[in-house]
Short mmCIF file of N, CA, C and O in Angstrom, two decimals:
data_model
loop_
_atom_site.label_atom_id
_atom_site.label_comp_id
_atom_site.label_asym_id
_atom_site.label_seq_id
_atom_site.Cartn_x
_atom_site.Cartn_y
_atom_site.Cartn_z
N MET R 1 13.63 -6.64 -1.16
CA MET R 1 13.74 -5.22 -1.67
C MET R 1 15.30 -4.71 -2.07
O MET R 1 15.73 -4.26 -3.12
N THR R 2 16.30 -5.24 -0.82
CA THR R 2 17.48 -5.17 -1.09
C THR R 2 18.40 -5.66 -2.02
O THR R 2 19.15 -5.22 -2.85
N SER R 3 18.10 -6.77 -1.99
CA SER R 3 18.35 -7.94 -3.22
C SER R 3 18.24 -7.66 -4.48
O SER R 3 18.94 -7.55 -5.45
N GLU R 4 16.60 -7.46 -4.47
CA GLU R 4 15.96 -7.34 -5.88
C GLU R 4 16.45 -5.83 -6.58
O GLU R 4 16.61 -5.98 -8.05
N LEU R 5 16.66 -4.92 -5.94
CA LEU R 5 17.17 -3.76 -6.37
C LEU R 5 18.58 -3.36 -6.50
O LEU R 5 19.10 -2.58 -6.87
N LYS R 6 19.42 -4.33 -5.99
CA LYS R 6 20.84 -4.30 -5.64
C LYS R 6 21.00 -2.90 -4.90
O LYS R 6 21.75 -2.12 -5.42
N LEU R 7 20.30 -2.67 -3.88
CA LEU R 7 20.70 -1.52 -2.93
C LEU R 7 22.46 -1.41 -2.52
O LEU R 7 22.54 -2.37 -1.78
N ASP R 8 22.93 -0.23 -2.42
CA ASP R 8 24.12 -0.41 -1.57
C ASP R 8 23.97 0.02 0.06
O ASP R 8 22.63 0.27 0.21
N ALA R 9 24.82 -0.22 0.70
CA ALA R 9 24.49 0.21 2.33
C ALA R 9 23.82 1.52 2.58
O ALA R 9 22.83 1.87 3.18
N ASN R 10 24.53 2.52 1.88
CA ASN R 10 23.93 3.97 2.18
C ASN R 10 22.36 3.92 1.93
O ASN R 10 21.53 4.72 2.20
N GLN R 11 21.94 3.30 0.66
CA GLN R 11 20.73 3.48 0.14
C GLN R 11 19.82 2.61 1.14
O GLN R 11 18.75 3.05 1.28
N GLN R 12 20.19 1.32 1.54
CA GLN R 12 19.56 0.59 2.61
C GLN R 12 19.23 1.54 3.80
O GLN R 12 18.02 1.34 3.97
N GLU R 13 20.34 2.35 4.22
CA GLU R 13 19.94 3.10 5.40
C GLU R 13 19.13 4.28 5.18
O GLU R 13 17.75 4.16 6.08
N GLN R 14 18.92 4.95 4.02
CA GLN R 14 18.18 5.94 3.69
C GLN R 14 16.62 5.39 3.63
O GLN R 14 15.56 5.95 4.11
N ILE R 15 16.65 4.37 3.11
CA ILE R 15 15.20 3.71 2.60
C ILE R 15 14.73 2.77 3.64
O ILE R 15 13.20 2.99 4.08
N LYS R 16 15.33 2.60 4.74
CA LYS R 16 14.74 2.18 5.92
C LYS R 16 14.16 3.26 6.80
O LYS R 16 12.98 2.84 7.40
N LEU R 17 14.86 4.26 6.77
CA LEU R 17 14.22 5.33 7.54
C LEU R 17 12.69 5.93 6.88
O LEU R 17 11.94 6.21 7.60
N ILE R 18 12.78 6.05 5.62
CA ILE R 18 11.52 6.26 4.66
C ILE R 18 10.30 5.28 5.23
O ILE R 18 9.32 5.67 5.35
N ILE R 19 10.87 3.95 4.73
CA ILE R 19 9.82 2.93 5.00
C ILE R 19 9.19 2.94 6.46
O ILE R 19 8.10 2.95 6.67
N ALA R 20 10.08 3.36 7.22
CA ALA R 20 9.58 3.34 8.77
C ALA R 20 8.97 4.43 8.98
O ALA R 20 7.71 4.61 9.62
N GLU R 21 9.24 5.66 8.50
CA GLU R 21 8.22 6.87 8.45
C GLU R 21 7.24 6.58 8.02
O GLU R 21 5.81 6.75 8.53
N GLN R 22 7.06 5.94 6.77
CA GLN R 22 5.74 5.78 6.17
C GLN R 22 4.76 4.92 6.91
O GLN R 22 3.85 5.06 7.14
N GLY R 23 5.46 3.75 7.27
CA GLY R 23 4.74 2.85 8.00
C GLY R 23 3.85 3.55 9.33
O GLY R 23 2.88 3.17 9.68
N ALA R 24 4.75 4.32 10.08
CA ALA R 24 4.17 5.17 11.36
C ALA R 24 3.05 6.05 10.92
O ALA R 24 1.86 6.13 11.44
N LYS R 25 3.10 6.66 9.65
CA LYS R 25 2.06 7.54 8.95
C LYS R 25 0.72 6.61 8.94
O LYS R 25 -0.51 6.78 9.29
N LEU R 26 1.13 5.57 8.05
CA LEU R 26 -0.23 4.53 7.78
C LEU R 26 -0.72 4.00 9.17
O LEU R 26 -2.01 3.86 9.24
N GLN R 27 0.13 3.73 9.86
CA GLN R 27 -0.62 3.23 11.40
C GLN R 27 -1.43 4.12 11.90
O GLN R 27 -2.54 3.74 12.66
N ALA R 28 -0.92 5.14 11.99
CA ALA R 28 -1.85 6.44 12.62
C ALA R 28 -3.13 6.64 11.95
O ALA R 28 -3.88 6.85 12.84
N MET R 29 -2.99 6.68 10.47
CA MET R 29 -3.99 6.37 9.99
C MET R 29 -4.99 5.75 10.32
O MET R 29 -6.45 5.74 10.37
N ARG R 30 -4.66 4.20 10.49
CA ARG R 30 -5.50 3.17 10.76
C ARG R 30 -6.24 3.31 12.15
O ARG R 30 -7.17 2.91 12.27
N ASP R 31 -4.97 3.70 13.11
CA ASP R 31 -5.51 3.88 14.54
C ASP R 31 -6.71 5.07 14.52
O ASP R 31 -7.59 4.59 15.26
N GLN R 32 -6.38 6.06 13.94
CA GLN R 32 -7.68 6.97 13.76
C GLN R 32 -8.95 6.43 13.41
O GLN R 32 -9.94 6.63 13.71
N ARG R 33 -8.82 5.51 12.31
CA ARG R 33 -10.09 4.91 11.54
C ARG R 33 -10.52 4.02 12.43
O ARG R 33 -11.89 4.10 12.63
N MET R 34 -9.81 3.25 13.21
CA MET R 34 -10.23 2.27 14.08
C MET R 34 -11.32 2.94 15.09
O MET R 34 -11.98 2.30 16.07
N ALA R 35 -10.43 4.06 15.91
CA ALA R 35 -11.10 4.94 17.04
C ALA R 35 -12.36 5.24 16.54
O ALA R 35 -13.29 5.21 17.30
N ASN R 36 -12.90 5.29 15.21
CA ASN R 36 -14.06 5.86 14.58
C ASN R 36 -14.71 4.60 14.05
O ASN R 36 -15.61 4.73 13.36
N ASN R 37 -14.55 3.51 14.73
CA ASN R 37 -14.86 2.03 14.07
C ASN R 37 -16.46 2.14 13.86
O ASN R 37 -16.94 1.39 13.07
N ASP R 38 -17.06 2.56 14.79
CA ASP R 38 -18.59 2.62 14.93
C ASP R 38 -19.23 3.57 13.77
O ASP R 38 -20.44 3.35 13.46
N LYS R 39 -18.33 4.54 13.29
CA LYS R 39 -18.99 5.44 12.29
C LYS R 39 -18.83 4.92 10.76
O LYS R 39 -17.52 4.59 10.81
N LYS R 40 -19.82 4.77 10.03
CA LYS R 40 -19.57 4.50 8.66
C LYS R 40 -18.97 5.84 7.98
O LYS R 40 -19.46 7.06 8.20
N LEU R 41 -18.07 5.87 6.90
CA LEU R 41 -17.57 6.79 6.26
C LEU R 41 -18.22 7.25 5.23
O LEU R 41 -19.21 6.49 4.40
N THR R 42 -18.55 8.49 4.92
CA THR R 42 -19.52 9.05 3.92
C THR R 42 -18.66 9.01 2.48
O THR R 42 -17.08 8.65 2.76
N ILE R 43 -19.16 9.22 1.49
CA ILE R 43 -18.51 9.11 0.13
C ILE R 43 -17.19 10.36 0.46
O ILE R 43 -16.17 9.86 -0.30
N GLU R 44 -17.72 11.51 0.88
CA GLU R 44 -16.85 12.42 0.84
C GLU R 44 -15.62 12.14 1.82
O GLU R 44 -14.48 12.41 1.62
N GLU R 45 -15.78 11.48 2.88
CA GLU R 45 -14.96 11.08 3.79
C GLU R 45 -14.07 9.94 3.21
O GLU R 45 -12.70 10.28 3.61
N ARG R 46 -14.60 9.20 2.78
CA ARG R 46 -14.03 8.14 1.73
C ARG R 46 -12.72 8.64 0.79
O ARG R 46 -11.60 8.31 0.55
N LYS R 47 -13.25 9.80 0.18
CA LYS R 47 -12.72 10.40 -0.81
C LYS R 47 -11.40 11.03 -0.19
O LYS R 47 -10.13 11.03 -0.62
N ALA R 48 -11.56 11.80 0.85
CA ALA R 48 -10.72 12.50 1.40
C ALA R 48 -9.77 11.70 1.97
O ALA R 48 -8.52 11.88 1.88
N LEU R 49 -10.00 10.52 2.48
CA LEU R 49 -9.10 9.57 3.05
C LEU R 49 -8.05 9.09 1.98
O LEU R 49 -6.90 8.78 2.14
N MET R 50 -8.97 8.59 0.94
CA MET R 50 -8.04 8.05 -0.38
C MET R 50 -7.13 9.15 -0.82
O MET R 50 -5.87 8.70 -1.25
N GLN R 51 -7.40 10.11 -1.01
CA GLN R 51 -6.65 11.38 -1.40
C GLN R 51 -5.26 11.57 -0.57
O GLN R 51 -4.34 11.83 -0.89
N LYS R 52 -5.53 11.49 0.73
CA LYS R 52 -4.47 11.77 1.71
C LYS R 52 -3.54 10.48 1.64
O LYS R 52 -2.48 10.66 1.58
N ARG R 53 -4.09 9.46 1.55
CA ARG R 53 -3.18 8.34 1.08
C ARG R 53 -2.22 8.38 -0.15
O ARG R 53 -1.16 8.03 0.01
N ASN R 54 -3.07 8.76 -0.94
CA ASN R 54 -2.20 8.86 -2.37
C ASN R 54 -1.37 10.13 -1.99
O ASN R 54 -0.28 9.91 -2.98
N GLU R 55 -1.42 11.16 -1.33
CA GLU R 55 -0.42 12.44 -1.36
C GLU R 55 0.57 11.96 -0.64
O GLU R 55 1.87 11.90 -0.71
N GLU R 56 0.50 10.84 0.54
CA GLU R 56 1.60 10.26 1.41
C GLU R 56 2.37 9.25 0.47
O GLU R 56 3.72 9.33 0.53
N LYS R 57 1.86 8.65 -0.25
CA LYS R 57 2.38 7.83 -1.39
C LYS R 57 3.19 8.37 -2.32
O LYS R 57 4.43 8.11 -2.42
N LYS R 58 2.68 9.43 -2.94
CA LYS R 58 3.49 10.38 -3.69
C LYS R 58 4.49 10.86 -3.09
O LYS R 58 5.69 11.05 -3.88
N ALA R 59 4.33 11.43 -1.79
CA ALA R 59 5.58 12.12 -1.02
C ALA R 59 6.65 11.09 -0.99
O ALA R 59 7.81 11.19 -0.83
N THR R 60 6.21 9.80 -0.38
CA THR R 60 7.37 8.59 -0.13
C THR R 60 7.94 8.29 -1.77
O THR R 60 9.17 8.13 -1.37
N ASP R 61 7.14 8.19 -2.35
CA ASP R 61 8.03 7.87 -3.68
C ASP R 61 8.95 8.77 -4.35
O ASP R 61 9.98 8.75 -4.92
N ALA R 62 8.51 10.29 -3.74
CA ALA R 62 9.25 11.23 -4.50
C ALA R 62 10.88 10.98 -3.47
O ALA R 62 11.90 11.28 -4.16
N LYS R 63 10.79 11.07 -2.31
CA LYS R 63 11.96 10.54 -1.39
C LYS R 63 12.66 9.62 -2.08
O LYS R 63 13.87 9.77 -1.94
N LEU R 64 12.06 8.26 -2.36
CA LEU R 64 12.71 7.29 -2.74
C LEU R 64 13.47 7.48 -4.15
O LEU R 64 14.72 6.98 -4.55
N LYS R 65 12.70 8.25 -5.01
CA LYS R 65 13.29 8.61 -6.32
C LYS R 65 14.50 9.43 -6.16
O LYS R 65 15.25 9.24 -7.07
N ALA R 66 14.45 10.11 -5.22
CA ALA R 66 15.81 11.04 -4.97
C ALA R 66 16.94 10.05 -4.43
O ALA R 66 18.20 10.59 -4.59
N ILE R 67 16.58 9.13 -4.04
CA ILE R 67 17.84 8.09 -3.49
C ILE R 67 18.18 6.67 -4.47
O ILE R 67 19.17 6.62 -4.83
N LEU R 68 17.10 6.24 -5.14
CA LEU R 68 17.48 5.28 -6.11
C LEU R 68 17.75 5.70 -7.46
O LEU R 68 17.29 6.84 -7.92
N THR R 69 18.09 4.69 -8.20
CA THR R 69 18.69 5.24 -9.79
C THR R 69 17.52 5.14 -10.41
O THR R 69 16.34 4.21 -10.05
N PRO R 70 17.24 5.64 -11.59
CA PRO R 70 16.16 5.70 -12.46
C PRO R 70 15.79 3.88 -12.62
O PRO R 70 14.73 3.63 -12.44
N GLU R 71 16.89 3.05 -12.70
CA GLU R 71 16.57 1.65 -12.99
C GLU R 71 15.95 0.90 -11.56
O GLU R 71 15.00 0.07 -11.88
N GLN R 72 16.47 1.29 -10.67
CA GLN R 72 16.37 0.63 -9.34
C GLN R 72 14.48 1.32 -8.99
O GLN R 72 13.70 0.49 -8.73
N PHE R 73 14.15 2.52 -9.44
CA PHE R 73 12.78 3.13 -9.00
C PHE R 73 12.09 2.57 -10.13
O PHE R 73 10.93 1.97 -9.58
N LYS R 74 12.14 2.20 -11.00
CA LYS R 74 11.36 1.63 -12.35
C LYS R 74 11.33 0.16 -11.88
O LYS R 74 9.85 -0.41 -11.89
N LYS R 75 11.92 -0.58 -11.34
CA LYS R 75 12.18 -2.13 -11.03
C LYS R 75 11.18 -2.07 -9.67
O LYS R 75 10.19 -2.97 -9.66
N MET R 76 11.37 -1.18 -8.67
CA MET R 76 10.65 -1.07 -7.38
C MET R 76 9.05 -0.84 -7.90
O MET R 76 8.35 -1.51 -7.15
N LYS R 77 8.77 0.09 -8.80
CA LYS R 77 7.37 0.25 -9.10
C LYS R 77 6.84 -1.09 -9.82
O LYS R 77 5.92 -1.33 -9.55
N GLU R 78 7.61 -1.71 -10.79
CA GLU R 78 7.02 -2.92 -11.25
C GLU R 78 6.75 -3.79 -10.38
O GLU R 78 5.75 -4.45 -10.29
N ASN R 79 7.77 -4.11 -9.13
CA ASN R 79 7.50 -5.00 -7.98
C ASN R 79 6.03 -4.52 -7.39
O ASN R 79 5.52 -5.65 -6.72
N GLU R 80 5.68 -3.37 -7.13
CA GLU R 80 4.58 -2.83 -6.65
C GLU R 80 3.60 -3.63 -7.35
O GLU R 80 2.26 -3.75 -6.67
N ALA R 81 3.44 -2.86 -8.51
CA ALA R 81 2.43 -3.42 -9.54
C ALA R 81 2.24 -4.94 -9.45
O ALA R 81 1.15 -5.61 -9.20
N VAL R 82 3.24 -5.82 -9.31
CA VAL R 82 3.11 -7.41 -9.31
C VAL R 82 2.44 -7.44 -7.86
O VAL R 82 1.49 -8.62 -8.00
N THR R 83 2.84 -7.16 -6.78
CA THR R 83 2.31 -7.32 -5.81
C THR R 83 0.84 -6.70 -5.75
O THR R 83 -0.18 -7.63 -5.00
N ARG R 84 0.45 -5.57 -6.14
CA ARG R 84 -0.99 -5.17 -6.27
C ARG R 84 -1.78 -6.27 -7.01
O ARG R 84 -2.84 -6.42 -6.31
N GLU R 85 -1.47 -6.76 -7.92
CA GLU R 85 -2.10 -7.45 -8.77
C GLU R 85 -2.50 -9.03 -8.08
O GLU R 85 -3.50 -9.47 -7.91
N LYS R 86 -1.43 -9.43 -7.46
CA LYS R 86 -1.53 -10.59 -6.56
C LYS R 86 -2.33 -10.41 -5.26
O LYS R 86 -3.42 -11.16 -4.99
N MET R 87 -2.64 -8.93 -4.66
CA MET R 87 -3.35 -8.88 -3.74
C MET R 87 -4.85 -8.87 -4.37
O MET R 87 -5.76 -9.36 -3.66
N ARG R 88 -5.05 -8.34 -5.61
CA ARG R 88 -6.36 -7.89 -5.97
C ARG R 88 -6.77 -9.38 -6.40
O ARG R 88 -7.92 -9.75 -6.06
N GLU R 89 -6.00 -10.31 -6.99
CA GLU R 89 -6.29 -11.75 -7.05
C GLU R 89 -6.82 -12.63 -6.08
O GLU R 89 -7.73 -13.39 -5.93
N ALA R 90 -6.18 -12.46 -4.92
CA ALA R 90 -6.06 -13.06 -3.66
C ALA R 90 -7.77 -12.69 -3.07
O ALA R 90 -8.63 -13.49 -2.71
N ARG R 91 -7.98 -11.27 -3.34
CA ARG R 91 -9.17 -10.99 -2.92
C ARG R 91 -10.51 -11.19 -3.70
O ARG R 91 -11.40 -11.69 -3.18
N ALA R 92 -10.24 -11.29 -5.09
CA ALA R 92 -10.99 -11.90 -5.73
C ALA R 92 -11.23 -13.22 -5.52
O ALA R 92 -12.72 -13.78 -5.12
N SER R 93 -10.44 -14.17 -5.21
CA SER R 93 -10.69 -15.50 -5.27
C SER R 93 -11.42 -15.87 -3.42
O SER R 93 -12.12 -16.84 -3.65
N ARG R 94 -10.95 -14.74 -2.71
CA ARG R 94 -11.75 -14.99 -1.48
C ARG R 94 -13.01 -14.80 -1.42
O ARG R 94 -13.96 -15.46 -0.85
N LYS R 95 -13.29 -13.75 -2.05
CA LYS R 95 -14.81 -13.24 -2.31
C LYS R 95 -15.52 -14.50 -3.09
O LYS R 95 -16.59 -14.39 -2.85
N GLY R 96 -15.09 -14.73 -4.21
CA GLY R 96 -15.52 -15.88 -4.85
C GLY R 96 -15.81 -17.24 -3.97
O GLY R 96 -16.94 -17.90 -4.32
N SER R 97 -14.89 -17.49 -2.97
CA SER R 97 -14.98 -18.52 -2.51
C SER R 97 -16.14 -18.53 -1.50
O SER R 97 -16.74 -19.30 -0.87
N ALA R 98 -16.32 -17.06 -0.54
CA ALA R 98 -17.39 -16.52 0.21
C ALA R 98 -18.62 -16.62 -0.54
O ALA R 98 -19.80 -17.36 0.29
N GLU R 99 -18.82 -16.30 -1.42
CA GLU R 99 -19.83 -16.17 -2.49
C GLU R 99 -20.29 -17.78 -2.63
O GLU R 99 -21.57 -18.60 -2.52
N ASP R 100 -19.21 -18.50 -3.08
CA ASP R 100 -19.64 -19.96 -3.48
C ASP R 100 -20.18 -20.85 -2.18
O ASP R 100 -20.95 -21.57 -2.32
N SER R 101 -19.59 -20.86 -1.09
CA SER R 101 -19.89 -21.38 0.31
C SER R 101 -21.37 -20.90 0.93
O SER R 101 -21.90 -21.54 1.24
N GLY R 102 -21.41 -19.64 0.36
CA GLY R 102 -22.81 -19.00 1.02
C GLY R 102 -24.29 -19.53 0.19
O GLY R 102 -25.07 -19.42 0.46
N ASN R 103 -23.76 -19.95 -1.20
CA ASN R 103 -24.67 -20.45 -1.84
C ASN R 103 -25.06 -21.96 -2.11
O ASN R 103 -25.89 -22.46 -2.83
N GLN R 104 -24.19 -22.68 -1.18
CA GLN R 104 -24.62 -24.11 -0.88
C GLN R 104 -25.75 -24.48 -0.46
O GLN R 104 -26.11 -24.00 0.50
N PRO R 105 -26.72 -25.32 -0.85
CA PRO R 105 -27.74 -25.96 -0.14
C PRO R 105 -27.37 -26.67 1.10
O PRO R 105 -26.61 -27.30 1.31
N GLN R 106 -28.20 -26.45 2.24
CA GLN R 106 -27.96 -27.06 3.50
C GLN R 106 -28.81 -28.26 3.57
O GLN R 106 -29.92 -28.32 2.89
N GLU R 107 -28.11 -29.42 4.01
CA GLU R 107 -28.59 -30.57 4.00
C GLU R 107 -29.14 -31.07 5.49
O GLU R 107 -28.33 -30.54 6.43
#
C-alpha cells in the first residue's frame, strides 16, 4: 500500500493505526461469531452483521479519506475492487472444482 499510494511517513503512521484498529474490531467480530459457532444465523442476524461490517468499513474509509489525497484514496478503492474481484474468482474456481470432483464417478 505504501509504495502503490506513495504515502509519506506521516500518512504511513496514521494509516498503520487505523488499519490496526480495524483489524482488532474485525477480529473481535469473528471471535464473537466463533463463540456461537454451533448456532446458525437467522436472516435478520446475517443482515445485522453485514450492516455492522459495512458501517465499520464506512467509518474506516472516512478516516482514511481524511488522511489521503483524493488521488490516493481513489487508487486505494481501485486496488480494493481488484482484490475483491480476484477473491470472487478464486472462490468461484474453488466452488467449481469442488462440484467437478464431487460429480466424478467412482471406479
